[in-house]
Coordinates of C-alpha atoms and ligand atoms in Angstrom, one line a residue:
M13 CA 0.0 0.0 0.0
M14 CA 1.3 3.5 -0.9
D15 CA 1.6 6.6 1.1
Y16 CA 1.2 9.4 -1.4
K17 CA 3.4 12.2 0.1
N18 CA 3.5 15.8 -1.0
Y19 CA 6.6 16.8 -3.0
I20 CA 7.7 20.2 -1.9
G21 CA 11.0 22.0 -2.8
G22 CA 12.6 18.7 -4.0
T23 CA 11.6 16.7 -0.8
W24 CA 8.9 14.1 -0.2
V25 CA 7.2 15.6 2.8
E26 CA 5.6 13.4 5.5
T27 CA 2.0 14.5 6.1
Q28 CA -0.8 12.8 7.8
A29 CA -2.2 10.6 5.1
S30 CA -6.0 10.1 5.3
Q31 CA -7.6 10.1 1.9
A32 CA -8.0 6.5 0.7
N33 CA -7.4 5.7 -2.9
V34 CA -10.1 3.1 -3.7
N35 CA -10.3 0.9 -6.8
P36 CA -13.8 1.6 -8.3
S37 CA -13.9 -1.9 -9.7
D38 CA -13.3 -3.4 -6.3
V39 CA -13.8 -1.3 -3.2
S40 CA -11.9 -3.9 -1.1
D41 CA -8.8 -3.0 -3.1
V42 CA -7.3 0.2 -1.5
L43 CA -4.2 1.3 -3.4
G44 CA -3.0 3.7 -0.7
H45 CA -3.6 6.9 1.2
A46 CA -2.9 10.4 0.1
A47 CA -1.7 13.3 2.2
K48 CA -4.5 15.6 3.4
S49 CA -2.6 18.9 3.3
S50 CA -3.2 22.0 5.3
A51 CA -3.2 25.5 3.8
E52 CA 0.2 26.0 5.4
L53 CA 1.7 23.1 3.3
M54 CA 0.2 24.6 0.2
E55 CA 1.9 27.9 1.1
Q56 CA 5.2 26.1 1.5
A57 CA 4.9 24.5 -2.0
I58 CA 4.1 27.9 -3.5
D59 CA 7.1 29.4 -1.7
A60 CA 9.3 26.6 -3.1
A61 CA 8.0 27.2 -6.6
H62 CA 8.5 30.9 -6.3
Q63 CA 12.1 30.5 -5.1
A64 CA 12.9 28.1 -7.9
A65 CA 11.2 30.1 -10.7
P66 CA 14.2 32.4 -11.7
Q67 CA 16.6 29.5 -12.1
W68 CA 14.3 27.5 -14.3
A69 CA 13.3 30.6 -16.3
A70 CA 17.0 31.0 -17.1
S71 CA 17.4 27.4 -18.2
T72 CA 18.6 26.6 -21.7
P73 CA 16.5 25.0 -24.4
Q74 CA 18.8 21.9 -24.0
Q75 CA 18.1 21.6 -20.3
R76 CA 14.4 21.8 -20.9
F77 CA 14.6 19.3 -23.7
D78 CA 16.6 16.9 -21.6
V79 CA 14.1 17.0 -18.7
L80 CA 11.0 16.7 -20.9
D81 CA 12.5 14.0 -23.0
F82 CA 13.6 12.0 -20.0
V83 CA 10.1 12.1 -18.5
G84 CA 8.4 11.2 -21.9
S85 CA 10.8 8.3 -22.5
E86 CA 10.2 6.9 -19.0
I87 CA 6.4 7.2 -19.2
L88 CA 6.4 5.5 -22.6
A89 CA 8.7 2.7 -21.4
R90 CA 6.4 2.1 -18.4
K91 CA 3.1 2.7 -20.1
E92 CA 1.7 -0.8 -19.2
E93 CA 2.5 -0.4 -15.5
L94 CA 1.3 3.2 -15.4
G95 CA -1.8 2.3 -17.4
R96 CA -2.6 -0.5 -15.0
L97 CA -2.3 1.9 -12.0
L98 CA -4.5 4.4 -13.8
S99 CA -7.2 1.7 -14.6
R100 CA -7.0 0.5 -11.0
E101 CA -7.6 3.9 -9.4
E102 CA -9.9 5.5 -12.0
G103 CA -11.7 2.6 -13.6
K104 CA -11.2 3.0 -17.3
T105 CA -10.4 -0.3 -19.0
L106 CA -6.8 -1.4 -19.2
P107 CA -6.4 -0.7 -22.9
E108 CA -7.8 2.8 -22.2
G109 CA -5.5 3.2 -19.2
I110 CA -2.4 2.2 -21.2
G111 CA -3.5 4.5 -24.1
E112 CA -3.8 7.4 -21.7
A113 CA -0.4 6.7 -20.1
A114 CA 1.2 6.6 -23.6
R115 CA -0.5 9.9 -24.5
A116 CA 1.1 11.5 -21.4
G117 CA 4.5 10.3 -22.6
Q118 CA 3.9 11.6 -26.1
I119 CA 2.9 15.0 -24.7
F120 CA 6.2 15.2 -22.9
K121 CA 8.0 14.2 -26.1
F122 CA 6.2 16.9 -28.1
F123 CA 7.1 19.6 -25.6
A124 CA 10.7 18.4 -25.4
G125 CA 10.8 19.2 -29.1
E126 CA 9.0 22.5 -28.7
A127 CA 11.6 23.5 -26.1
L128 CA 14.2 23.6 -28.9
R129 CA 11.9 25.5 -31.3
Q130 CA 11.1 28.6 -29.3
A131 CA 11.3 31.4 -31.8
G132 CA 10.3 35.0 -31.7
D133 CA 9.7 37.6 -34.3
R134 CA 12.0 40.3 -35.6
L135 CA 10.4 43.2 -37.4
A136 CA 11.5 46.4 -38.9
S137 CA 10.0 49.4 -37.1
V138 CA 8.0 52.0 -38.8
R139 CA 10.6 54.4 -37.5
P140 CA 13.9 54.6 -39.4
G141 CA 16.8 52.5 -37.9
V142 CA 14.7 51.0 -35.1
E143 CA 14.6 47.2 -34.7
I144 CA 11.8 45.3 -33.0
D145 CA 12.0 41.9 -31.3
V146 CA 9.0 40.1 -30.1
T147 CA 9.9 37.3 -27.6
R148 CA 8.1 35.1 -25.1
S149 CA 9.0 35.0 -21.4
P150 CA 7.9 32.5 -18.7
V151 CA 4.9 33.6 -16.6
G152 CA 6.4 32.4 -13.3
V153 CA 4.7 30.1 -10.9
V154 CA 1.7 28.3 -12.4
G155 CA -0.9 26.6 -10.3
M156 CA -2.6 23.5 -11.7
I157 CA -5.9 22.0 -10.5
T158 CA -6.8 18.8 -12.2
P159 CA -9.8 16.4 -12.3
W160 CA -10.0 12.7 -11.8
N161 CA -11.1 11.5 -15.3
F162 CA -7.7 11.8 -17.0
P163 CA -5.4 11.3 -14.0
I164 CA -2.1 11.3 -15.9
A165 CA -2.9 12.9 -19.3
I166 CA -4.3 16.2 -17.9
P167 CA -1.5 16.8 -15.4
A168 CA 0.9 16.0 -18.2
W169 CA -0.7 18.4 -20.7
K170 CA -0.4 21.2 -18.1
V171 CA 3.0 20.4 -16.6
A172 CA 4.9 19.7 -19.8
P173 CA 4.2 23.0 -21.5
A174 CA 4.7 24.9 -18.2
L175 CA 8.2 23.4 -18.0
C176 CA 8.9 23.8 -21.7
Y177 CA 8.3 27.5 -21.5
G178 CA 10.3 28.0 -18.3
N179 CA 7.7 28.1 -15.6
S180 CA 7.6 26.5 -12.1
V181 CA 4.6 24.4 -11.0
V182 CA 2.4 23.6 -8.1
L183 CA 0.1 20.7 -9.0
K184 CA -3.0 19.9 -7.0
P185 CA -4.5 16.7 -8.4
A186 CA -8.0 15.5 -7.8
E187 CA -8.7 13.7 -4.5
L188 CA -9.9 10.4 -6.2
V189 CA -6.7 9.8 -8.2
P190 CA -3.5 10.5 -6.2
G191 CA -1.6 7.5 -7.6
C192 CA -1.0 8.8 -11.2
A193 CA -0.1 12.3 -10.1
H194 CA 2.3 10.8 -7.6
A195 CA 3.9 8.5 -10.2
L196 CA 4.3 11.4 -12.7
V197 CA 5.9 13.6 -10.1
E198 CA 8.2 10.8 -8.9
I199 CA 9.5 10.6 -12.5
L200 CA 9.8 14.3 -12.7
S201 CA 11.8 14.2 -9.4
R202 CA 14.5 12.2 -11.2
S203 CA 14.5 14.2 -14.4
G204 CA 17.2 16.7 -13.5
L205 CA 14.9 19.6 -12.6
P206 CA 16.2 22.0 -9.9
D207 CA 14.4 21.5 -6.6
G208 CA 11.2 23.4 -6.3
V209 CA 10.4 23.7 -10.0
V210 CA 7.7 21.1 -9.7
N211 CA 5.7 20.7 -6.5
L212 CA 2.8 18.3 -5.7
V213 CA 0.3 18.9 -3.0
F214 CA -2.6 16.5 -2.2
G215 CA -5.7 17.5 -0.3
R216 CA -9.2 18.8 -0.4
G217 CA -9.8 21.1 -3.4
S218 CA -12.2 23.3 -1.4
E219 CA -9.5 23.8 1.3
I220 CA -6.2 24.1 -0.4
G221 CA -7.4 25.1 -3.9
P222 CA -8.3 28.6 -2.9
V223 CA -4.8 29.1 -1.3
L224 CA -3.2 28.3 -4.7
V225 CA -5.7 30.5 -6.6
E226 CA -5.4 33.5 -4.3
S227 CA -1.6 33.5 -3.7
D228 CA 0.1 36.6 -5.1
K229 CA 3.1 34.4 -5.9
V230 CA 1.1 32.3 -8.3
K231 CA 0.9 34.1 -11.6
A232 CA -1.5 31.8 -13.6
I233 CA -4.0 29.1 -12.8
S234 CA -4.8 26.2 -15.2
F235 CA -8.0 24.4 -14.1
T236 CA -9.9 21.4 -15.5
G237 CA -13.0 20.4 -13.6
S238 CA -16.6 21.4 -13.1
V239 CA -18.4 24.5 -14.1
P240 CA -19.2 25.9 -10.6
T241 CA -15.6 25.4 -9.4
G242 CA -14.3 26.9 -12.6
R243 CA -16.5 30.0 -12.3
G244 CA -15.3 30.5 -8.7
I245 CA -11.7 30.2 -9.8
A246 CA -12.2 32.7 -12.7
A247 CA -13.8 35.2 -10.3
A248 CA -10.9 34.9 -7.8
C249 CA -8.4 35.2 -10.6
G250 CA -10.2 38.2 -12.0
Q251 CA -9.9 40.0 -8.7
K252 CA -6.2 39.4 -8.7
L253 CA -5.8 40.1 -12.4
K254 CA -4.2 36.6 -12.7
K255 CA -4.0 34.7 -15.9
V256 CA -6.5 31.8 -15.9
Q257 CA -7.4 29.0 -18.2
L258 CA -10.5 26.8 -17.6
E259 CA -11.7 23.6 -19.2
M260 CA -15.1 22.5 -17.9
G261 CA -18.1 20.7 -19.1
G262 CA -19.7 19.7 -22.3
K263 CA -23.0 18.6 -23.7
N264 CA -21.6 17.5 -27.0
P265 CA -23.8 16.9 -30.0
M266 CA -23.3 14.2 -32.5
V267 CA -25.4 14.8 -35.6
V268 CA -26.3 11.7 -37.7
V269 CA -28.0 12.6 -41.0
D270 CA -29.8 10.4 -43.5
D271 CA -26.8 9.9 -45.8
A272 CA -24.5 8.7 -43.0
D273 CA -22.7 5.4 -43.2
L274 CA -24.8 3.6 -40.5
N275 CA -22.1 1.3 -39.2
L276 CA -19.6 4.1 -38.9
A277 CA -22.2 6.3 -37.2
V278 CA -23.0 3.6 -34.7
D279 CA -19.4 3.0 -33.9
A280 CA -18.6 6.7 -33.5
C281 CA -21.6 7.1 -31.1
L282 CA -20.9 4.0 -29.2
N283 CA -17.3 5.1 -28.6
G284 CA -18.2 8.8 -28.0
A285 CA -21.0 8.1 -25.6
F286 CA -19.8 5.1 -23.6
F287 CA -16.1 4.5 -23.8
S288 CA -14.2 5.6 -20.7
T289 CA -17.6 5.0 -19.1
G290 CA -18.8 8.3 -20.6
Q291 CA -16.5 10.2 -18.2
R292 CA -15.0 12.6 -20.7
C293 CA -15.9 16.2 -21.2
T294 CA -15.9 15.5 -24.9
A295 CA -18.4 12.6 -24.6
S296 CA -21.2 12.5 -27.2
S297 CA -24.2 13.0 -25.0
R298 CA -26.8 14.4 -27.5
L299 CA -27.3 12.2 -30.5
I300 CA -29.2 14.3 -33.0
V301 CA -30.6 12.1 -35.7
T302 CA -32.6 12.9 -38.8
E303 CA -35.8 11.0 -39.3
G304 CA -34.9 9.0 -42.4
I305 CA -32.2 7.1 -40.5
H306 CA -33.5 7.5 -36.9
D307 CA -35.1 4.1 -36.3
R308 CA -32.3 2.1 -38.0
F309 CA -29.7 4.0 -36.0
V310 CA -31.5 3.6 -32.7
N311 CA -32.0 -0.1 -33.2
A312 CA -28.4 -0.7 -34.3
L313 CA -26.9 1.5 -31.5
T314 CA -29.1 -0.2 -28.9
D315 CA -27.9 -3.7 -30.0
A316 CA -24.2 -2.5 -29.9
M317 CA -24.7 -0.9 -26.5
K318 CA -26.4 -3.9 -25.0
A319 CA -23.5 -6.1 -26.3
L320 CA -20.9 -3.9 -24.4
K321 CA -19.2 -5.9 -21.7
V322 CA -19.3 -4.0 -18.5
G323 CA -17.0 -5.1 -15.7
H324 CA -13.8 -4.9 -13.7
A325 CA -11.5 -2.5 -15.5
L326 CA -8.5 -4.8 -15.3
E327 CA -10.3 -7.9 -16.6
A328 CA -9.5 -8.9 -20.1
G329 CA -12.4 -8.3 -22.5
T330 CA -14.0 -5.6 -20.4
Q331 CA -15.2 -2.8 -22.7
M332 CA -16.7 -0.4 -20.2
G333 CA -15.3 -0.1 -16.6
P334 CA -17.1 1.1 -13.5
V335 CA -18.1 4.7 -12.7
V336 CA -15.5 6.5 -10.6
D337 CA -17.3 6.5 -7.3
E338 CA -20.7 6.0 -5.6
R339 CA -21.5 9.7 -5.7
Q340 CA -21.1 9.9 -9.5
L341 CA -23.0 6.6 -9.9
Q342 CA -25.9 8.0 -8.0
Q343 CA -25.8 11.1 -10.0
N344 CA -25.9 9.1 -13.3
L345 CA -28.8 7.0 -12.1
S346 CA -30.7 10.1 -10.9
Y347 CA -30.3 11.7 -14.4
V348 CA -31.7 8.5 -15.9
E349 CA -34.7 8.8 -13.6
V350 CA -35.2 12.5 -14.4
A351 CA -35.1 11.7 -18.1
A352 CA -37.7 8.9 -17.7
K353 CA -39.9 11.3 -15.7
E354 CA -39.6 13.8 -18.5
S355 CA -41.0 11.2 -20.9
G356 CA -37.8 9.9 -22.4
R357 CA -37.7 6.1 -23.2
V358 CA -34.8 4.7 -21.2
I359 CA -32.9 1.6 -22.4
G360 CA -30.3 0.3 -19.9
G361 CA -29.0 2.6 -17.2
E362 CA -29.2 0.2 -14.3
R363 CA -26.9 -0.6 -11.4
L364 CA -25.1 -3.9 -12.1
N365 CA -23.6 -6.4 -9.7
R366 CA -20.3 -8.0 -10.5
E367 CA -18.1 -10.5 -8.7
T368 CA -16.3 -7.6 -6.9
E369 CA -18.1 -4.8 -5.2
G370 CA -17.8 -1.7 -7.4
F371 CA -19.6 1.1 -9.1
F372 CA -21.0 -0.7 -12.2
M373 CA -23.9 0.4 -14.3
S374 CA -25.2 -0.5 -17.7
P375 CA -24.8 2.2 -20.4
A376 CA -28.0 4.1 -20.9
L377 CA -29.7 5.4 -24.1
V378 CA -32.6 7.7 -23.7
T379 CA -34.7 8.0 -26.8
D380 CA -37.6 10.2 -27.7
T381 CA -36.1 13.3 -26.0
D382 CA -36.2 16.9 -27.0
N383 CA -33.5 19.4 -26.5
A384 CA -35.3 21.3 -23.8
M385 CA -35.3 18.4 -21.4
R386 CA -32.8 18.5 -18.5
I387 CA -31.0 15.4 -19.8
N388 CA -30.1 17.5 -22.8
R389 CA -29.2 20.7 -21.0
E390 CA -27.0 19.4 -18.1
E391 CA -23.8 17.4 -18.2
V392 CA -24.2 13.9 -16.7
F393 CA -20.6 12.8 -16.9
G394 CA -21.4 9.1 -17.2
P395 CA -22.4 6.5 -19.7
V396 CA -25.7 8.1 -20.6
A397 CA -26.6 9.5 -24.0
S398 CA -29.9 10.7 -25.4
V399 CA -31.4 10.7 -28.9
I400 CA -33.1 13.7 -30.3
R401 CA -35.1 13.1 -33.6
V402 CA -35.0 16.0 -36.1
K403 CA -36.5 16.6 -39.5
D404 CA -33.4 17.5 -41.4
Y405 CA -29.8 18.8 -41.3
D406 CA -30.8 22.5 -40.7
E407 CA -32.8 21.5 -37.6
A408 CA -30.0 19.2 -36.5
L409 CA -27.5 22.1 -36.6
A410 CA -29.8 24.4 -34.8
V411 CA -30.4 21.8 -32.0
A412 CA -26.6 21.1 -31.9
N413 CA -25.9 24.7 -31.2
D414 CA -28.7 25.3 -28.8
T415 CA -26.7 24.6 -25.7
A416 CA -24.7 26.5 -23.0
F417 CA -21.6 24.4 -23.9
G418 CA -19.3 24.3 -26.9
L419 CA -16.5 21.9 -26.5
S420 CA -16.8 19.3 -29.3
A421 CA -19.4 18.7 -32.0
G422 CA -19.6 15.9 -34.5
I423 CA -21.4 14.9 -37.6
C424 CA -21.7 11.6 -39.5
T425 CA -22.4 12.3 -43.1
T426 CA -21.1 11.2 -46.6
S427 CA -21.9 14.7 -48.0
L428 CA -18.9 16.9 -48.4
K429 CA -21.3 19.9 -48.5
L430 CA -22.9 19.1 -45.2
A431 CA -19.5 18.3 -43.6
S432 CA -18.1 21.6 -44.7
H433 CA -21.1 23.6 -43.6
F434 CA -21.1 21.9 -40.2
K435 CA -17.4 22.6 -39.7
A436 CA -18.0 26.2 -40.4
N437 CA -21.2 26.6 -38.3
A438 CA -21.0 24.3 -35.3
E439 CA -20.4 26.4 -32.2
A440 CA -17.7 24.3 -30.7
G441 CA -13.9 24.5 -30.2
M442 CA -13.5 21.1 -31.8
V443 CA -15.5 19.6 -34.7
M444 CA -15.4 16.0 -35.8
V445 CA -16.6 14.6 -39.1
N446 CA -17.2 10.9 -39.2
L447 CA -15.3 10.6 -35.9
P448 CA -16.4 10.4 -32.3
T449 CA -16.6 13.7 -30.4
A450 CA -14.1 12.3 -27.9
G451 CA -10.6 11.2 -28.7
V452 CA -8.2 14.0 -29.8
D453 CA -4.6 14.2 -30.9
Y454 CA -1.9 15.4 -28.5
H455 CA -0.1 17.9 -30.8
V456 CA -3.0 20.2 -31.7
P457 CA -5.0 22.7 -29.6
F458 CA -7.8 21.4 -27.3
G459 CA -10.6 23.6 -26.0
G460 CA -14.0 24.9 -26.4
T461 CA -16.3 27.9 -26.7
K462 CA -19.3 29.2 -24.7
G463 CA -19.6 27.6 -21.2
S464 CA -17.0 24.9 -21.8
S465 CA -13.8 26.8 -21.7
F466 CA -12.3 30.1 -20.8
G467 CA -9.0 31.5 -21.6
S468 CA -6.5 30.4 -24.2
R469 CA -6.2 26.9 -25.6
E470 CA -4.3 24.0 -24.1
Q471 CA -1.9 21.6 -26.0
G472 CA 0.0 21.9 -29.2
R473 CA 1.9 25.1 -30.0
Y474 CA -1.1 27.1 -28.8
A475 CA -0.2 26.2 -25.2
A476 CA 2.5 28.9 -25.5
E477 CA -0.2 31.6 -25.3
F478 CA -1.0 30.6 -21.7
Y479 CA 2.4 29.6 -20.4
T480 CA 4.3 32.7 -21.7
T481 CA 4.0 36.4 -21.6
V482 CA 4.9 38.4 -24.7
K483 CA 7.6 41.1 -24.7
T484 CA 8.1 43.6 -27.5
A485 CA 11.6 45.2 -27.4
Y486 CA 12.6 48.3 -29.5
T487 CA 16.2 49.0 -30.2
L488 CA 18.0 52.0 -31.8
P489 CA 21.4 50.5 -32.4
Ligands
LIG16 P1 -15.6 17.2 -10.1 O1 -17.0 17.4 -9.7 O2 -15.5 16.6 -11.5 O3 -14.7 16.5 -9.1 P2 -14.5 19.7 -9.3 O4 -14.5 21.0 -10.0 O5 -15.2 19.6 -8.0 O6 -15.0 18.6 -10.4 O7 -13.0 19.2 -9.1 C1 -11.9 19.5 -10.0 C2 -10.7 19.9 -9.3 O8 -10.9 21.1 -8.6 C3 -10.2 18.9 -8.2 O9 -8.8 18.8 -8.1 C4 -10.8 19.5 -6.9 O10 -10.1 19.2 -5.8 C5 -10.6 21.0 -7.2 N1 -11.5 21.9 -6.4 C6 -12.7 21.7 -5.9 N2 -13.1 22.7 -5.3 C7 -12.2 23.7 -5.4 C8 -12.1 25.1 -5.0 N3 -13.1 25.7 -4.3 N4 -11.0 25.8 -5.4 C9 -10.1 25.2 -6.1 N5 -10.1 23.9 -6.5 C10 -11.1 23.2 -6.2

C-alpha cells in the first residue's frame, strides 16, 4: 500500500495521510492513502516554486529538452505499468489506461521538441533605424488544478508546456486519483529539474485550492473540472488580475444525417458516448438524428450498446469499466430517472452487480427526447446518451448549437457539402466529421467555446499563449 506524500522543494514531505485511494472496480482494493494537506503546506509549496522560478526561467532549451525527453521516455517505457495503475484507481479499461499513459508520454516528447523551437519575431520598425524583437518569457509560478477523469494525461498536458516555456509548477490533483499524479511527479523528481520547480500537494480542493488560486506568488491558474468550481476560480483570478485557463463541461452533440454510413455512425456514437464510461468532457451526450435514419440508427446502437461488456477495469475483455465512485454513480442514475420522468424512453441505465463490489452500471440510451429536457441541458458525466429526432440537417445544426456548452461537436455524413457547412457553423472548439466527439490528438489545440472553456487553448503550439507572456523590445542600435 502506498503513502502518497507531497513533494515540496525537492523533498517528499511526511504528512498525515488520510484520503484512501479506492479501486472503483473493487472497493476492497485500497491502493494507498494520500496526504490531506493544510493551507500551510500549500503555502510552502508555493514558496518553493516561487524561489525556484528564476533558475528555471534562465534554463537553456537543451536543459528543458533533456528534462521533458527523460520524462516522456520513461512514461512510454512504463506505459503498461502506469496504465494499470490508472485503470485500477480511475476505472477505465486497461487498454484505455495504457493508451492514456502513452499519451502522457507523447505529450512530454512533443514539448521536449518544442523547447528547442522557441522562436520570436523580428520586425522592422515604422521608425527609421529602429529594430523590434517580439519574444516570449515565462509567466512564473503556475498553479494547476486537475480532475479525476484523465489522471495522468491532464497533469501531463499542463506540466509539460509549463516546464517547456520555463515556468515552475504547483500541482493539486483530484482527490480520487492521487496515484497517477504521484507516479508522474516521482518521474519528474529524477529528471534533472532543480528542486522546487515542480511541487505536488494533495488535499481537499475546497480547502487548499483557494490558497493556490489566491496567492500573489502564483501568476497563472490552469484548471480542468466542473463549471461551478471553474466559475469561482475565474472570479478569484479576475480580482487578482491573474492569468486563468478553464476547461469545464460539455453537452456535446453528434449529428447523424440520413446519408450517413450507418455502421460508422453507430461505432462513433458507441465510442463517443460510452467508452471511458462516458466520463469525458468530450463525450457524445446528445445524438441528434434525422428522421430517415433514426429508427435504423437507434436499433443498431441499442444492439451494440447492449453487447458492451461492463466489468472490472483490469479484466481482459471488459469494454466499459465502472463509474469512478458512488456519488457519481448515484448522479448518473438520478439523471436517468429524471429523463424517464420527462417522458424519455430509457434503455439500460441500471446498477449492475459483478463479482467484486464496485460502481458498475449498464450504459443508458434515452430516446424520444427533445432538446429542452434536463437530460439534454446538463452534463451527466457518465455512460448516458440521449437521442433527439429531427427533420433535417438544418434543424440538427440548430439543435446542436442550442446549448450552453461548446467543447466538441460531431457529424456523421457522406456529404462533403454538409460536412463543410457543419465545420464552419458548429459552435464548438473542436469539430469531428465521421469521428467520435471524444478522442483527440496530443499535438494540436484542445478547448471549447461558450460555457465549456475560458482563456487560451491547451496543448500543441497554442499552449505557449498561456504559459508565456509576450515582450516587445525596441532598439535603436
Ligand atoms: P468534479 O466534480 O469533477 O470532481 P471539481 O470541479 O469539483 O470537479 O474538481 C476538479 C478539481 O478542482 C479537483 O482537483 C478539486 O479538488 C478541485 N477543487 C474543488 N473545489 C475547489 C475550489 N473551491 N477551489 C479550487 N479547487 C477546487
